[in-house]
XYZ file of C-alpha atoms in Angstrom:
708
model
C 137.373 30.290 85.136
C 135.981 32.507 88.530
C 132.759 34.485 88.965
C 134.572 37.170 90.183
C 136.620 37.962 87.197
C 132.887 38.687 85.149
C 132.006 42.326 85.786
C 128.642 43.227 83.557
C 126.502 45.733 83.107
C 122.715 44.277 83.466
C 120.124 46.375 81.583
C 116.683 45.222 82.054
C 112.968 46.393 83.068
C 111.778 45.448 86.652
C 108.901 43.352 87.062
C 108.311 42.921 90.619
C 110.129 42.098 94.303
C 110.256 38.502 95.360
C 111.858 39.693 98.560
C 112.492 43.130 100.314
C 114.005 43.736 103.732
C 115.433 47.101 105.070
C 118.825 46.875 103.254
C 118.388 43.987 101.442
C 116.079 42.880 98.216
C 115.556 40.213 95.627
C 113.783 41.146 92.752
C 112.991 40.023 88.813
C 114.154 41.909 85.934
C 113.151 41.149 81.991
C 116.019 41.653 79.652
C 116.201 41.210 76.102
C 117.346 37.875 76.403
C 115.270 36.263 79.581
C 113.942 36.963 82.912
C 116.479 37.067 86.008
C 116.395 37.148 89.417
C 118.680 39.825 91.175
C 119.953 40.334 94.475
C 121.592 43.377 96.255
C 120.646 46.426 98.053
C 117.195 47.472 98.732
C 116.093 50.093 95.873
C 112.628 51.695 95.570
C 112.226 50.653 91.960
C 109.420 51.652 89.381
C 107.310 48.665 87.924
C 108.140 48.728 84.422
C 111.182 51.406 84.103
C 114.456 50.070 82.545
C 117.545 50.452 84.650
C 120.916 49.737 84.533
C 122.682 47.618 87.266
C 126.340 47.305 87.556
C 127.291 43.787 89.180
C 128.063 40.022 88.593
C 126.387 37.380 87.498
C 126.282 34.051 89.901
C 125.358 30.523 90.005
C 124.062 30.247 93.455
C 124.060 26.668 94.627
C 120.580 26.533 95.971
C 118.693 29.259 93.912
C 120.236 28.845 90.662
C 121.469 31.732 88.208
C 121.348 35.280 89.405
C 122.576 38.754 89.309
C 124.046 39.897 92.167
C 123.969 43.908 91.584
C 126.015 46.567 93.553
C 124.486 49.990 92.844
C 121.425 50.991 90.585
C 121.503 53.508 87.788
C 118.229 54.567 86.069
C 118.024 54.127 82.440
C 117.241 57.751 80.957
C 115.473 56.806 78.094
C 116.256 60.003 74.959
C 116.393 60.190 71.693
C 120.058 60.674 71.055
C 120.617 56.733 70.146
C 118.030 57.587 67.240
C 119.353 61.167 66.424
C 123.128 60.119 66.062
C 122.211 56.413 64.120
C 120.359 58.651 61.522
C 122.880 61.311 61.184
C 125.234 58.914 60.982
C 123.138 57.053 58.361
C 123.029 56.756 54.401
C 121.238 60.339 54.577
C 124.645 61.981 54.944
C 127.635 60.306 53.557
C 131.292 60.873 55.231
C 129.235 61.596 58.857
C 130.623 58.729 60.946
C 129.676 58.350 64.624
C 132.108 60.277 65.903
C 131.132 63.546 64.371
C 127.525 62.638 64.547
C 127.910 62.782 68.624
C 129.901 65.797 68.169
C 126.905 67.466 66.656
C 124.329 65.855 69.419
C 126.314 67.261 72.028
C 126.108 70.994 70.542
C 122.312 70.761 69.941
C 121.233 68.106 72.259
C 117.678 66.451 71.672
C 116.618 69.702 69.378
C 119.110 68.791 66.763
C 117.341 67.558 64.114
C 114.202 70.241 64.309
C 117.224 72.756 64.481
C 118.958 71.442 61.308
C 116.269 71.429 59.219
C 114.791 74.466 59.822
C 118.375 76.281 59.385
C 121.010 73.769 57.810
C 123.539 76.695 57.852
C 124.136 76.443 61.694
C 126.451 73.279 61.300
C 128.707 75.698 60.812
C 128.505 76.008 64.597
C 130.071 72.663 64.785
C 134.125 72.160 64.106
C 133.600 69.580 61.148
C 135.758 69.406 57.945
C 134.694 70.688 54.627
C 133.216 67.854 53.175
C 131.491 66.697 56.362
C 129.660 70.263 56.575
C 128.300 69.937 52.505
C 127.252 66.391 53.237
C 124.609 67.827 55.952
C 123.638 70.772 54.546
C 123.077 69.055 51.350
C 121.170 66.442 53.296
C 119.163 68.760 55.453
C 117.805 70.869 52.470
C 116.594 67.683 50.529
C 114.475 67.017 53.065
C 111.842 69.008 51.251
C 111.585 65.599 49.662
C 108.067 64.474 51.162
C 110.065 60.436 51.838
C 112.886 61.963 53.384
C 110.735 64.718 55.507
C 108.528 61.643 56.463
C 111.769 59.904 57.816
C 113.165 63.102 59.839
C 109.335 63.016 61.474
C 110.197 59.776 62.478
C 113.566 59.802 63.722
C 113.041 63.334 65.604
C 109.849 61.305 67.349
C 112.275 58.396 68.772
C 112.069 55.978 65.952
C 115.079 54.464 64.564
C 116.369 54.274 60.952
C 114.995 50.487 60.810
C 111.642 51.318 62.329
C 111.037 54.833 60.375
C 111.241 52.960 56.840
C 109.206 50.455 58.081
C 106.430 52.680 59.313
C 106.788 54.695 55.830
C 106.795 51.638 53.734
C 103.351 50.592 55.235
C 102.040 54.092 55.318
C 103.759 56.052 52.763
C 103.173 59.773 52.621
C 99.951 58.978 55.330
C 102.632 58.234 57.589
C 102.501 61.686 59.629
C 98.490 61.779 59.590
C 98.497 58.100 60.802
C 100.646 58.839 63.705
C 98.965 62.353 64.715
C 95.262 59.956 64.355
C 96.490 56.965 66.042
C 100.435 56.860 66.584
C 99.832 53.062 67.943
C 98.714 51.814 64.367
C 102.663 51.879 63.793
C 102.533 49.021 66.758
C 99.193 47.540 65.678
C 100.077 46.795 62.041
C 103.859 46.840 61.400
C 105.832 43.527 62.206
C 108.827 44.549 64.585
C 108.046 48.047 65.854
C 108.705 48.563 69.670
C 106.087 49.256 71.882
C 107.579 51.078 73.955
C 108.843 53.730 71.398
C 105.098 53.885 70.231
C 103.968 54.810 73.229
C 106.977 56.841 74.857
C 105.568 58.918 71.209
C 101.938 59.027 71.947
C 102.365 60.320 75.383
C 103.739 63.499 73.382
C 100.898 64.280 71.484
C 97.034 64.154 71.953
C 94.515 62.815 69.594
C 91.178 61.327 69.869
C 90.212 58.405 72.329
C 93.997 58.318 73.381
C 93.103 56.103 76.068
C 91.194 53.134 74.610
C 93.560 53.325 71.565
C 96.362 52.733 74.019
C 94.804 49.920 75.461
C 94.071 48.167 72.256
C 97.946 48.231 71.759
C 98.230 47.103 75.240
C 96.476 43.990 74.691
C 98.029 43.253 71.588
C 101.490 43.868 73.261
C 100.424 41.340 75.781
C 99.521 38.903 73.464
C 102.453 39.031 71.435
C 104.685 38.763 74.376
C 102.503 35.563 75.316
C 103.087 33.939 72.348
C 106.148 34.526 71.045
C 107.908 33.484 74.807
C 105.022 30.218 74.949
C 105.515 29.496 71.255
C 101.569 29.152 71.265
C 99.590 30.393 68.653
C 96.374 31.461 71.124
C 95.857 31.935 74.734
C 92.743 31.009 76.672
C 90.698 34.206 77.902
C 90.883 33.366 81.723
C 95.047 33.660 81.233
C 94.718 37.233 79.275
C 92.573 38.338 82.681
C 95.216 37.140 85.197
C 97.847 38.973 82.875
C 95.981 42.234 82.894
C 95.448 41.646 86.695
C 99.414 41.240 87.163
C 99.930 44.553 85.675
C 97.050 46.573 87.125
C 93.936 45.180 85.390
C 91.890 46.896 82.686
C 88.322 47.621 83.331
C 86.625 47.991 80.324
C 88.521 44.611 78.547
C 85.558 43.280 76.971
C 85.004 46.681 74.652
C 88.505 46.901 73.810
C 88.683 43.165 72.849
C 85.705 43.416 70.733
C 87.423 46.784 68.965
C 90.274 44.726 68.726
C 88.344 42.064 66.891
C 86.310 44.215 64.619
C 89.653 45.924 63.244
C 91.564 42.363 62.836
C 94.132 42.555 65.025
C 92.467 39.633 67.355
C 90.671 36.321 66.818
C 88.458 34.612 69.449
C 86.950 31.353 69.385
C 84.994 30.842 72.219
C 87.562 31.103 75.110
C 90.479 31.029 73.323
C 92.299 34.331 71.607
C 94.641 34.596 68.668
C 96.503 37.293 67.248
C 94.621 37.419 63.941
C 97.451 36.740 61.861
C 98.240 33.595 63.788
C 94.592 32.062 63.370
C 94.650 32.806 59.281
C 97.977 31.276 59.181
C 96.641 28.259 60.639
C 93.212 27.856 58.651
C 95.280 28.476 55.636
C 98.035 25.902 55.741
C 94.889 23.685 56.647
C 92.802 24.647 53.932
C 96.008 24.481 51.315
C 96.542 20.687 52.489
C 92.743 19.889 52.108
C 92.572 21.220 48.552
C 95.607 19.970 47.532
C 95.929 17.478 44.584
C 98.018 17.014 41.779
C 98.075 15.717 38.029
C 102.373 14.681 38.557
C 101.893 10.650 38.664
C 103.958 7.940 37.771
C 103.751 4.444 37.588
C 105.520 1.942 40.377
C 107.481 0.347 38.051
C 109.496 3.556 37.342
C 109.611 4.289 41.167
C 111.439 0.506 41.298
C 114.008 1.193 38.791
C 114.657 4.590 39.592
C 115.564 2.972 43.510
C 117.688 0.313 42.077
C 119.230 2.988 39.636
C 120.021 5.008 42.743
C 121.232 1.834 44.426
C 123.866 1.533 41.908
C 124.936 5.095 40.889
C 125.804 6.308 44.495
C 126.816 2.814 46.013
C 124.127 2.682 48.508
C 121.823 -0.131 49.690
C 119.194 1.294 51.217
C 117.130 0.035 54.293
C 112.982 -0.788 53.694
C 111.985 2.356 55.501
C 114.210 4.513 53.306
C 112.671 3.056 50.223
C 109.497 3.061 51.816
C 109.805 6.918 52.053
C 111.021 7.176 48.267
C 108.302 5.654 47.064
C 105.725 7.666 49.216
C 107.393 10.900 47.986
C 106.389 9.701 44.324
C 103.154 7.957 45.288
C 101.377 10.834 46.940
C 101.019 14.754 46.513
C 102.209 15.571 49.494
C 104.248 13.355 52.111
C 106.191 13.779 55.424
C 109.628 11.710 56.191
C 110.873 11.970 60.034
C 113.682 10.374 61.554
C 116.950 11.445 63.630
C 120.411 11.225 62.751
C 122.065 8.465 61.134
C 118.603 7.526 59.421
C 119.821 8.592 55.960
C 117.509 11.548 55.313
C 119.958 13.197 53.050
C 120.806 10.343 50.982
C 117.061 10.052 50.362
C 116.666 13.702 49.093
C 119.945 12.570 46.834
C 117.732 9.971 45.631
C 114.589 11.399 45.406
C 115.472 14.301 43.402
C 117.966 11.895 41.098
C 114.676 9.811 40.237
C 112.692 12.772 39.940
C 114.930 13.880 37.108
C 114.837 10.979 35.657
C 110.769 10.384 35.526
C 109.884 13.907 35.113
C 112.685 15.063 32.832
C 110.258 18.043 32.203
C 109.712 19.100 35.457
C 111.573 21.244 38.277
C 112.124 20.367 41.838
C 113.869 22.823 44.489
C 114.776 21.629 48.030
C 114.295 24.584 50.285
C 115.251 24.644 54.213
C 114.983 27.320 57.020
C 118.798 27.932 57.135
C 121.409 28.696 55.056
C 123.925 26.471 56.036
C 121.305 23.528 55.588
C 120.630 24.671 52.238
C 124.085 24.616 51.385
C 124.759 20.871 52.807
C 121.846 19.744 50.586
C 123.412 21.430 47.583
C 126.998 20.317 47.983
C 125.396 16.135 48.925
C 122.743 15.897 46.904
C 124.069 18.649 43.593
C 120.296 19.864 43.496
C 118.804 23.507 43.442
C 118.514 24.631 47.205
C 117.920 27.914 48.645
C 116.798 29.116 52.105
C 112.969 29.768 52.091
C 113.389 33.502 52.486
C 115.700 33.563 49.468
C 113.341 31.306 47.369
C 110.268 33.855 48.212
C 112.794 37.002 48.031
C 112.200 38.277 51.659
C 112.079 42.257 51.750
C 113.229 42.762 55.698
C 111.981 46.238 54.979
C 108.240 45.473 55.610
C 108.827 41.607 56.307
C 106.709 41.040 53.027
C 107.884 38.275 50.160
C 108.089 38.950 46.556
C 106.441 35.348 45.999
C 102.983 35.624 46.998
C 99.445 34.034 46.728
C 99.216 36.323 43.524
C 102.837 35.497 42.199
C 103.746 32.248 42.950
C 107.127 29.993 42.225
C 107.982 28.267 39.321
C 108.505 24.712 40.532
C 106.567 21.528 40.207
C 107.988 19.490 43.068
C 109.222 20.819 46.546
C 111.061 19.162 49.277
C 111.321 20.854 52.414
C 114.409 20.164 55.120
C 114.918 20.645 58.430
C 111.081 21.262 58.906
C 111.276 21.343 62.604
C 112.665 24.838 62.637
C 109.669 26.344 60.344
C 106.912 27.980 62.198
C 102.951 28.589 61.435
C 103.666 31.884 59.459
C 106.560 30.524 57.525
C 105.212 27.701 55.926
C 101.484 29.814 55.240
C 103.877 32.054 53.798
C 105.604 29.373 51.464
C 102.368 27.783 50.551
C 100.689 30.910 49.351
C 103.112 31.000 46.626
C 102.913 27.322 45.922
C 99.873 27.147 43.821
C 101.611 25.615 40.809
C 103.507 23.383 42.854
C 102.394 19.942 42.354
C 104.128 17.565 44.702
C 105.549 18.056 48.146
C 107.854 16.808 50.650
C 108.204 17.770 54.311
C 111.413 16.438 55.961
C 112.366 16.496 59.660
C 113.360 15.540 62.817
C 109.878 15.722 65.344
C 112.159 15.176 68.109
C 114.364 18.032 67.514
C 113.563 21.698 69.305
C 110.191 23.157 67.394
C 110.495 26.716 65.669
C 111.315 29.905 67.249
C 107.805 31.606 66.411
C 104.744 30.585 67.263
C 103.743 26.990 65.996
C 104.043 23.220 66.416
C 103.870 22.805 62.380
C 105.684 19.461 62.342
C 103.860 17.387 64.814
C 100.757 19.126 64.185
C 100.876 17.577 60.493
C 101.738 14.433 61.667
C 99.262 14.060 64.784
C 96.547 15.047 62.194
C 97.037 12.000 60.008
C 95.810 14.276 57.402
C 99.338 13.518 55.315
C 100.965 10.177 54.630
C 104.228 9.765 57.191
C 107.264 7.812 56.869
C 109.208 7.373 60.039
C 112.832 6.220 59.658
C 114.701 3.829 61.792
C 118.474 3.855 62.986
C 120.218 2.032 60.207
C 122.565 -0.097 62.115
C 124.253 -1.498 58.601
C 125.665 2.050 58.165
C 125.713 3.425 61.903
C 126.965 0.810 64.269
C 130.272 2.322 65.024
C 128.942 5.687 65.828
C 128.186 6.157 69.416
C 126.645 9.592 68.861
C 123.717 8.181 66.788
C 123.248 5.167 69.334
C 123.039 7.912 72.057
C 120.638 10.057 69.804
C 118.490 6.698 69.226
C 118.554 6.038 72.826
C 117.140 9.832 73.872
C 114.209 9.001 71.454
C 113.346 5.700 72.967
C 114.002 7.007 76.455
C 116.661 4.589 77.447
C 119.792 6.103 77.936
C 122.574 4.801 79.998
C 125.799 6.826 79.515
C 127.908 4.423 80.763
C 127.459 2.501 77.264
C 129.535 5.218 75.949
C 133.173 5.780 76.091
C 134.622 6.430 72.647
C 133.150 8.884 70.534
C 131.434 10.148 73.668
C 133.202 12.091 76.387
C 132.084 13.300 79.649
C 133.138 16.440 82.093
C 131.855 17.049 85.401
C 131.851 20.832 85.721
C 132.372 20.783 89.674
C 134.170 17.860 90.078
C 136.521 16.805 87.001
C 139.759 19.035 86.854
C 139.812 19.846 83.270
C 140.964 22.918 80.794
C 138.121 23.495 77.968
C 140.687 25.772 75.994
C 143.572 22.542 76.386
C 140.829 19.842 75.180
C 139.960 22.079 72.127
C 143.482 22.281 71.271
C 144.049 18.912 71.616
C 141.103 18.494 69.101
C 142.900 20.688 66.670
C 146.269 18.593 67.051
C 144.210 15.967 66.004
C 143.356 17.383 62.488
C 140.226 19.245 63.172
C 139.983 22.675 62.275
C 138.308 25.443 64.872
C 135.384 25.592 61.839
C 134.432 22.040 62.695
C 134.311 22.484 66.343
C 131.473 23.878 67.860
C 130.698 24.706 71.371
C 126.812 24.896 72.733
C 125.043 25.978 75.403
C 121.870 26.884 76.569
C 122.223 30.347 78.091
C 123.718 33.686 77.003
C 124.737 34.725 80.755
C 127.004 33.879 83.138
C 130.549 32.039 83.561
C 129.737 29.364 81.138
C 127.573 31.178 79.450
C 127.770 32.073 75.302
C 128.894 35.383 76.104
C 131.847 34.808 78.256
C 132.742 31.484 76.312
C 132.806 33.330 73.419
C 135.115 35.884 75.147
C 137.532 33.633 76.570
C 137.619 31.204 73.197
C 138.604 34.501 71.304
C 141.310 35.372 73.567
C 142.573 32.164 73.189
C 142.416 31.191 69.842
C 142.328 34.788 67.742
C 144.102 36.887 70.478
C 144.895 40.570 69.894
C 148.180 40.984 67.435
C 149.725 44.073 65.829
C 148.824 42.584 62.338
C 145.038 42.035 63.057
C 142.637 45.214 63.081
C 140.056 45.503 65.494
C 136.915 46.983 66.432
C 134.555 47.340 69.411
C 130.973 47.132 69.294
C 129.691 47.559 72.989
C 130.744 44.625 74.796
C 132.276 42.782 71.811
C 135.504 43.433 70.022
C 135.581 42.284 66.757
C 138.983 41.139 65.304
C 140.733 40.014 62.082
C 140.311 36.151 61.484
C 137.135 35.982 64.084
C 134.775 33.191 63.579
C 131.009 35.312 63.198
C 127.803 34.165 63.352
C 125.198 36.167 61.368
C 122.332 37.112 63.448
C 119.432 38.366 61.070
C 118.398 37.051 57.502
C 119.990 39.590 54.981
C 118.487 38.310 51.783
C 120.292 40.807 49.537
C 123.771 39.338 50.439
C 122.582 35.725 50.238
C 123.192 35.175 54.222
C 121.023 34.455 56.614
C 120.332 33.908 60.664
C 122.328 31.125 61.522
C 125.160 31.501 58.680
C 128.970 30.983 60.310
C 131.608 32.961 58.617
C 135.041 34.233 58.987
C 135.880 38.199 59.500
C 138.646 38.861 57.004
C 138.854 42.704 57.220
C 138.117 45.379 59.054
C 138.512 48.401 57.002
C 138.759 51.745 59.611
C 139.116 54.160 56.555
C 135.453 52.594 55.184
C 134.065 52.089 58.271
C 132.855 48.545 57.537
C 134.063 44.618 57.855
C 134.325 41.871 55.344
C 133.119 38.550 56.417
C 133.595 35.531 54.047
C 130.477 32.808 54.239
C 132.105 30.078 52.180
C 132.824 32.133 49.231
C 129.804 34.448 49.755
C 131.700 38.304 51.025
C 129.350 40.599 52.851
C 130.508 43.986 54.374
C 128.965 45.545 56.802
C 128.688 49.158 57.931
C 129.570 49.990 61.600
C 126.342 50.782 62.494
C 125.476 47.324 61.316
C 127.305 45.441 63.669
C 123.913 44.345 65.471
C 123.456 41.690 62.669
C 126.690 40.005 63.951
C 127.869 37.819 66.588
C 130.963 35.918 67.877
C 130.548 31.933 66.652
C 133.255 30.373 68.832
C 130.213 29.462 70.866
C 126.558 29.247 70.509
C 122.971 28.408 71.754
C 121.497 25.239 70.682
C 118.448 27.170 68.599
C 121.540 28.981 66.446
C 122.839 25.723 66.074
C 119.846 24.019 64.595
C 120.344 23.026 60.934
C 123.937 22.692 61.103
C 126.185 19.712 61.604
C 129.869 19.772 63.213
C 132.455 16.844 63.608
C 132.953 18.184 67.162
C 130.663 19.394 69.322
C 131.185 20.632 72.912
C 127.936 20.950 75.070
C 128.376 22.694 78.389
C 125.237 23.096 80.917
C 125.060 23.296 84.950
C 122.600 24.267 87.180
C 122.003 27.762 86.160
C 120.830 26.389 83.063
C 118.245 23.817 84.841
C 114.981 25.767 83.726
C 116.215 25.311 80.236
C 117.079 21.850 80.035
C 114.652 19.024 78.370
C 114.743 16.231 76.431
C 114.337 18.184 73.038
C 116.981 20.886 73.545
C 119.447 18.064 74.791
C 118.607 15.573 72.185
C 118.723 18.582 69.721
C 122.272 19.705 71.052
C 124.179 16.225 70.842
C 122.614 15.244 67.515
C 124.545 18.307 65.753
C 127.661 16.248 66.267
C 129.042 13.655 63.505
C 132.380 12.354 65.345
C 133.046 13.481 68.621
C 130.561 14.748 71.261
C 132.042 16.427 74.805
C 129.423 16.858 77.444
C 130.709 19.292 80.154
C 128.114 19.226 82.809
C 126.773 16.828 85.746
C 125.129 13.356 84.806
C 122.362 14.005 87.035
C 121.590 16.903 85.718
C 121.754 15.999 82.255
C 119.583 13.106 83.184
C 117.045 15.276 84.852
C 116.527 17.014 81.427
C 116.181 14.230 79.592
C 113.197 13.488 81.838
C 111.438 16.570 81.639
C 109.415 17.407 78.163
C 109.106 20.429 76.286
C 105.472 22.388 77.691
C 103.186 21.178 74.777
C 102.264 24.471 72.772
C 99.024 25.588 72.586
C 98.134 25.474 69.202
C 94.741 24.344 66.714
C 96.297 23.539 63.432
C 95.890 19.815 64.217
C 92.095 20.343 65.250
C 91.465 22.438 61.934
C 92.910 19.614 59.877
C 90.781 16.808 61.481
C 87.557 19.444 61.552
C 87.505 18.720 65.183
C 87.378 22.753 66.078
């Protein structure tokens, strides 16, 4: 592949200049995925404004991954997308995006106001009778208070999803709240765009406008900081530095005090938390301290159960595995940690089997953060298993759970698998619904990547010494021939010699070796592996060896265009029947979750929808919902967590250097079961293995130990 083949549009927000001369400049832009260095002609960018930059991604031998812009287009913020999306939404059956664009082109930014006041004006647009009837009826029904409120929000720049979230929070007081302090939409609701609220606030006058803006801006900076770092707090000096960088804030102490009084921010000496983050830490610690159970059993029952499981499953458990099984039955809460090949899933199978025998009138469930992990447990262990979101019945409209502190789940025992992926907020939400639970076991690999959202829960719980921990070792009797397991073990012990591996692990130098990625994958297929058993992983989305470009290359080779395959383009991606598809968001109503992988079986242009098969679960996506899915031939390492594949290709280069660390590499290689192909630079890999992820700033461990 050649860099010159990749022409792209970078959409991002200008942050600052690194270097500028009369004709040339180097600057930094914040995109949806990351922050990137941009080079090209000199231009007077405005800080915090968005631009569209045509150009190419390059991997500079000295300065790393960059974007070389050719020219500049100012991003013109308008309500067009929101208005078109609203018209093509559920309120107006039969109106697709094409008709919605035609309507917007006729009436412009005043479209909704005009049609709300006089629906009959839709006859000015060349539409068919059914479409006109749908629009007239829809706008005439806007006198309904909820629909009128939704119209108010969409007219002011919010999309359908955001408008629904705002209405769910404030109900019929939505407009009144917005006119008093529109920043409450951002301050009090998860998932609302700060920029959209700020743009709306600029169009209206309300009391104490400047200070209300500053409150929201303070929260915005803290949200950005904690999300990007995974920390649950930031130090006061760090906040001041951030504010200084963006122009300062004169009355910071006054604004901070206002945020504390409103329970937006929690302050503990020089540490500042988003209020909910601190409350999550305190709830987790309080729950663990007070947890006690009446679900006890005799030692002899445990030993007989272990013997029974060994006979039933034809397994001879390692002493460490037996110790972990005993710990589950002997303790109210226990933790089991171990890497690949240590038999964590085998232990779950034994624990659930013994539990049924010892407690025949009690029930147990296994939960995991991803759908694939939950399904794997169900298939291997024949035990009830769900995602955490499914168990708690998550409502994506307002980010709430049906099962909570007032409505607990009705289970006696809970096993939580793949726990390294669980963040503070999700764990707190789970525990809030566990007032009736009598036994909990946490299972994970503490060397894997931590959760995406703030927290370092697994390691905090281990380090607190508040819960008994069983540490599994690699069982060489079962894995002596598996080089991938041996490599994982070597990484955990900081003792890696890549020269020891030459059978299950293959290495190609991305710069020096001549190899054909497509050809290598075809060889795997010829050896009997299905494309669904082969997974390509990479650290980044952009660039020649980035996930986006790899997906296009792999789709072109393994699912090329054909007269008998329907297609649907969405942005830069063309979805095609028989594509490998990744679910990007939790969708509990359809029982599919972030990270699930399926096959696109049908594109119906008449009904304007796609049908994806997730291993027997069929999900339909309207054309306006295509942002919920992506191609899955290549994935990020984070998206692969909780999954295993027969064959894994892990691709990295110097442009990924800032992302390469021991946890990410370990997580990537431990996704492979039979074959691992490393495509990169051995020196770069060794450099990455020597780098630990920055330790997250959290206080769960300290609260549990009564040290803070």
